[in-house]
mmCIF file of C-alpha atoms in Angstrom:
data_model
loop_
_atom_site.group_PDB
_atom_site.id
_atom_site.type_symbol
_atom_site.label_atom_id
_atom_site.label_comp_id
_atom_site.label_asym_id
_atom_site.label_seq_id
_atom_site.Cartn_x
_atom_site.Cartn_y
_atom_site.Cartn_z
ATOM 1 C CA SER O 248 0.025 -0.095 -0.197
ATOM 2 C CA SER O 249 1.104 3.394 -0.721
ATOM 3 C CA TRP O 250 1.593 6.116 1.785
ATOM 4 C CA ILE O 251 -1.314 8.963 1.874
ATOM 5 C CA PRO O 252 -0.574 12.485 3.416
ATOM 6 C CA PRO O 253 -2.746 13.535 5.845
ATOM 7 C CA ALA O 254 -5.738 15.972 4.766
ATOM 8 C CA ASP O 255 -3.831 18.942 6.489
ATOM 9 C CA HIS O 256 -0.490 18.176 5.077
ATOM 10 C CA HIS O 257 -0.176 21.443 3.463
ATOM 11 C CA HIS O 258 -0.380 23.430 6.658
ATOM 12 C CA ARG O 259 2.467 21.717 8.155
ATOM 13 C CA HIS O 260 4.819 22.040 5.180
ATOM 14 C CA SER O 261 3.823 25.224 3.607
ATOM 15 C CA PRO O 262 5.752 26.903 0.968
ATOM 16 C CA THR O 263 5.875 29.936 3.220
ATOM 17 C CA MET O 264 8.028 27.798 5.751
ATOM 18 C CA ASN O 265 10.188 26.764 2.748
ATOM 19 C CA PHE O 266 10.818 30.175 1.447
ATOM 20 C CA ARG O 267 11.839 31.611 4.778
ATOM 21 C CA THR O 268 14.234 28.759 5.452
ATOM 22 C CA VAL O 269 15.480 29.278 1.902
ATOM 23 C CA ALA O 270 15.406 33.102 2.232
ATOM 24 C CA LEU O 271 17.536 32.649 5.691
ATOM 25 C CA LEU O 272 20.092 30.537 3.923
ATOM 26 C CA VAL O 273 20.542 32.774 0.960
ATOM 27 C CA ALA O 274 20.767 35.707 2.851
ATOM 28 C CA ALA O 275 23.462 34.468 5.527
ATOM 29 C CA SER O 276 25.395 32.858 2.641
ATOM 30 C CA SER O 277 25.480 36.030 0.651
ATOM 31 C CA ARG O 278 26.019 38.813 3.350
ATOM 32 C CA SER O 279 28.800 37.194 5.677
ATOM 33 C CA THR O 280 31.437 34.686 5.207
ATOM 34 C CA VAL O 281 31.515 34.148 8.781
ATOM 35 C CA CYS O 282 28.726 31.577 8.686
ATOM 36 C CA GLY O 283 30.724 29.248 6.476
ATOM 37 C CA PHE O 284 28.203 28.984 3.799
ATOM 38 C CA SER O 285 28.631 29.823 0.082
ATOM 39 C CA PRO O 286 25.657 30.933 -2.164
ATOM 40 C CA ALA O 287 26.013 27.785 -4.247
ATOM 41 C CA ALA O 288 26.484 25.419 -1.157
ATOM 42 C CA SER O 289 22.861 26.916 0.192
ATOM 43 C CA SER O 290 21.260 26.517 -3.053
ATOM 44 C CA SER O 291 22.119 22.990 -3.181
ATOM 45 C CA ILE O 292 21.010 22.544 0.596
ATOM 46 C CA ALA O 293 18.092 24.111 -0.256
ATOM 47 C CA ALA O 294 17.430 22.203 -3.223
ATOM 48 C CA ALA O 295 18.135 19.077 -1.475
ATOM 49 C CA ARG O 296 16.057 19.716 1.326
ATOM 50 C CA PHE O 297 12.859 21.298 0.009
ATOM 51 C CA GLY O 298 13.255 19.833 -3.778
ATOM 52 C CA ALA O 299 13.832 22.250 -6.729
ATOM 53 C CA HIS O 300 9.920 22.342 -7.385
ATOM 54 C CA ASN O 301 9.440 24.142 -4.287
ATOM 55 C CA ILE O 302 12.289 26.644 -4.793
ATOM 56 C CA ASN O 303 11.038 27.734 -8.378
ATOM 57 C CA ASN O 304 7.758 28.952 -7.102
ATOM 58 C CA PHE O 305 9.397 31.518 -5.303
ATOM 59 C CA THR O 306 11.609 34.695 -5.980
ATOM 60 C CA VAL O 307 14.889 34.822 -3.494
ATOM 61 C CA ARG O 308 15.769 38.202 -3.496
ATOM 62 C CA ASN O 309 19.559 38.957 -2.968
ATOM 63 C CA MET O 310 20.707 41.126 -0.174
ATOM 64 C CA SER O 311 22.853 44.437 -0.792
ATOM 65 C CA ALA O 312 25.908 43.991 1.354
ATOM 66 C CA ALA O 313 25.410 47.790 2.060
ATOM 67 C CA SER O 314 22.183 47.435 3.766
ATOM 68 C CA SER O 315 19.722 44.785 5.330
ATOM 69 C CA GLU O 316 17.068 45.672 2.296
ATOM 70 C CA PRO O 317 16.577 42.943 -0.150
ATOM 71 C CA ARG O 318 17.839 43.621 -3.680
ATOM 72 C CA LYS O 319 14.843 44.543 -5.655
ATOM 73 C CA ALA O 320 13.356 41.864 -8.046
ATOM 74 C CA GLY O 321 15.341 41.781 -11.403
ATOM 75 C CA VAL O 322 18.354 43.295 -10.403
ATOM 76 C CA SER O 323 21.629 41.499 -11.724
ATOM 77 C CA SER O 324 24.143 40.271 -9.357
ATOM 78 C CA PRO O 325 27.576 42.278 -9.338
ATOM 79 C CA THR O 326 29.152 39.482 -10.861
ATOM 80 C CA ASP O 327 26.730 39.560 -13.833
ATOM 81 C CA ILE O 328 27.094 42.941 -14.274
ATOM 82 C CA LYS O 329 30.999 42.869 -14.264
ATOM 83 C CA GLU O 330 30.749 40.078 -16.802
ATOM 84 C CA PHE O 331 28.171 42.037 -18.937
ATOM 85 C CA VAL O 332 30.207 45.301 -18.378
ATOM 86 C CA SER O 333 33.741 43.653 -19.589
ATOM 87 C CA SER O 334 31.687 41.769 -22.564
ATOM 88 C CA ALA O 335 30.137 45.260 -23.832
ATOM 89 C CA GLY O 336 33.278 47.075 -23.946
ATOM 90 C CA SER O 337 33.211 50.706 -25.394
ATOM 91 C CA SER O 338 29.710 49.421 -26.750
ATOM 92 C CA LEU O 339 28.005 49.668 -23.432
ATOM 93 C CA LEU O 340 24.877 52.053 -23.033
ATOM 94 C CA VAL O 341 23.812 53.049 -19.605
ATOM 95 C CA VAL O 342 20.324 54.036 -19.183
ATOM 96 C CA ASP O 343 19.489 56.285 -16.159
ATOM 97 C CA ALA O 344 15.727 55.860 -15.576
ATOM 98 C CA ARG O 345 15.456 58.460 -12.825
ATOM 99 C CA HIS O 346 13.475 61.750 -13.321
ATOM 100 C CA PRO O 347 15.398 65.313 -13.010
ATOM 101 C CA ASP O 348 12.278 66.674 -11.181
ATOM 102 C CA ALA O 349 11.863 65.490 -7.651
ATOM 103 C CA SER O 350 8.639 66.646 -7.244
ATOM 104 C CA VAL O 351 7.603 63.873 -9.636
ATOM 105 C CA GLU O 352 9.889 61.256 -8.172
ATOM 106 C CA PRO O 353 10.672 62.238 -4.592
ATOM 107 C CA GLY O 354 13.063 59.107 -4.107
ATOM 108 C CA ASP O 355 15.413 60.822 -6.722
ATOM 109 C CA ALA O 356 16.729 63.252 -4.693
ATOM 110 C CA LYS O 357 18.624 60.966 -2.252
ATOM 111 C CA SER O 358 19.935 58.789 -5.112
ATOM 112 C CA LEU O 359 20.868 62.083 -7.075
ATOM 113 C CA ALA O 360 22.946 63.533 -4.118
ATOM 114 C CA VAL O 361 25.086 60.269 -4.016
ATOM 115 C CA ALA O 362 25.272 59.666 -8.156
ATOM 116 C CA GLY O 363 24.444 62.411 -10.373
ATOM 117 C CA PHE O 364 22.848 62.307 -13.602
ATOM 118 C CA PRO O 365 25.320 61.762 -17.118
ATOM 119 C CA ASP O 366 26.764 65.015 -18.226
ATOM 120 C CA LYS O 367 28.622 64.818 -21.608
ATOM 121 C CA ASP O 368 30.076 68.025 -21.227
ATOM 122 C CA SER O 369 32.097 67.220 -18.519
ATOM 123 C CA ASN O 370 32.445 63.495 -19.311
ATOM 124 C CA PHE O 371 30.716 62.522 -16.574
ATOM 125 C CA ARG O 372 29.129 59.032 -17.074
ATOM 126 C CA PRO O 373 30.290 59.020 -20.679
ATOM 127 C CA ASN O 374 28.434 55.889 -21.649
ATOM 128 C CA ALA O 375 25.089 56.979 -20.039
ATOM 129 C CA ILE O 376 21.980 59.057 -21.060
ATOM 130 C CA ASN O 377 18.934 60.043 -18.811
ATOM 131 C CA LEU O 378 15.839 58.585 -20.072
ATOM 132 C CA PRO O 379 13.186 58.852 -17.278
ATOM 133 C CA TRP O 380 10.862 56.388 -16.606
ATOM 134 C CA SER O 381 7.132 57.642 -16.651
ATOM 135 C CA ARG O 382 4.871 55.985 -14.440
ATOM 136 C CA GLU O 383 1.968 58.001 -15.752
ATOM 137 C CA SER O 384 2.421 56.480 -19.122
ATOM 138 C CA ASN O 385 4.278 53.496 -18.241
ATOM 139 C CA SER O 386 6.702 54.068 -20.770
ATOM 140 C CA MET O 387 9.779 55.818 -21.578
ATOM 141 C CA GLU O 388 11.802 57.354 -24.765
ATOM 142 C CA VAL O 389 13.742 54.711 -26.415
ATOM 143 C CA PRO O 390 17.271 55.014 -26.965
ATOM 144 C CA GLU O 391 18.549 55.681 -30.506
ATOM 145 C CA VAL O 392 20.843 52.698 -30.939
ATOM 146 C CA ASP O 393 20.833 49.349 -32.194
ATOM 147 C CA LYS O 394 18.760 46.973 -30.736
ATOM 148 C CA ASP O 395 21.180 44.571 -29.924
ATOM 149 C CA THR O 396 23.388 47.098 -28.180
ATOM 150 C CA PRO O 397 24.357 46.080 -24.673
ATOM 151 C CA ILE O 398 22.372 48.281 -22.277
ATOM 152 C CA ILE O 399 21.948 48.720 -18.193
ATOM 153 C CA THR O 400 18.947 50.326 -16.911
ATOM 154 C CA HIS O 401 18.858 51.890 -13.334
ATOM 155 C CA CYS O 402 17.050 54.088 -11.041
ATOM 156 C CA GLY O 403 17.990 54.695 -7.592
ATOM 157 C CA GLY O 404 17.432 51.028 -6.326
ATOM 158 C CA GLY O 405 16.112 48.810 -9.027
ATOM 159 C CA GLY O 406 12.162 49.174 -9.350
ATOM 160 C CA ARG O 407 11.872 51.650 -12.322
ATOM 161 C CA GLY O 408 15.485 50.235 -13.494
ATOM 162 C CA GLN O 409 13.289 46.731 -13.993
ATOM 163 C CA LYS O 410 10.408 48.379 -15.744
ATOM 164 C CA ALA O 411 12.935 50.251 -18.098
ATOM 165 C CA LYS O 412 14.431 46.896 -18.774
ATOM 166 C CA ASP O 413 10.936 44.778 -19.552
ATOM 167 C CA TYR O 414 9.965 47.784 -21.715
ATOM 168 C CA LEU O 415 12.945 48.108 -23.760
ATOM 169 C CA GLU O 416 12.910 44.477 -24.164
ATOM 170 C CA SER O 417 9.400 44.761 -25.411
ATOM 171 C CA VAL O 418 10.262 46.902 -27.970
ATOM 172 C CA GLY O 419 12.837 44.804 -29.355
ATOM 173 C CA PHE O 420 16.210 45.251 -27.418
ATOM 174 C CA THR O 421 18.175 42.114 -26.762
ATOM 175 C CA LYS O 422 20.746 42.759 -24.313
ATOM 176 C CA VAL O 423 19.253 44.500 -21.307
ATOM 177 C CA LEU O 424 20.311 44.269 -17.642
ATOM 178 C CA ASN O 425 18.676 45.772 -14.667
ATOM 179 C CA GLY O 426 21.952 46.968 -12.512
ATOM 180 C CA GLY O 427 19.492 48.435 -9.711
ATOM 181 C CA GLY O 428 21.251 51.914 -9.041
ATOM 182 C CA PRO O 429 23.160 53.919 -6.317
ATOM 183 C CA LYS O 430 21.398 52.022 -3.735
ATOM 184 C CA GLU O 431 23.140 48.758 -4.817
ATOM 185 C CA THR O 432 26.676 49.669 -4.036
ATOM 186 C CA GLU O 433 28.185 46.483 -5.317
ATOM 187 C CA CYS O 434 26.452 46.531 -8.564
ATOM 188 C CA TRP O 435 26.809 50.278 -9.091
ATOM 189 C CA ALA O 436 30.394 49.978 -8.431
ATOM 190 C CA GLU O 437 30.525 47.561 -11.647
ATOM 191 C CA TYR O 438 28.977 50.270 -13.977
ATOM 192 C CA GLY O 439 28.406 53.449 -12.067
ATOM 193 C CA ASP O 440 31.408 55.257 -13.687
ATOM 194 C CA LYS O 441 30.483 54.467 -17.191
#
């Protein structure tokens, strides 16, 4: 005879419990080497314990080393950004989706104090352009470059950077990463001066 789980089995082994355990393992491994975990090892441990099908149902966010805040969904890892920037070389385009008017996007004033807008005249962030994401129209101006140009989108921390990435991909751009923004200091260190 085969084992039949009790009717309430989903309450005792809830996906929330699995997610919390996985999130703790990932957070501990990505924030500190003192714990003795590596991100790859914690993922393997989690996969072995909970099964890949459980993990795939959740988004596990990476933690920013600079804060206890989780990295926003869709923000690429510093390693992925570093490889992307290296591969792109001088063809890299950085799209700054922050808004120049703080009354439209009050949160941008804080990130602009840390990292200003691109300025071609002073050669500040020479590979970057400012194309603000519009929450009103759910769109933005499209850069006048080839559709296969390697592009990193960003805002202050990655939310609008992800919307910009998704939008650019929806209109045919094929090589786009969300770099988060100045709040994601490890990510920003890989492309913020470009």
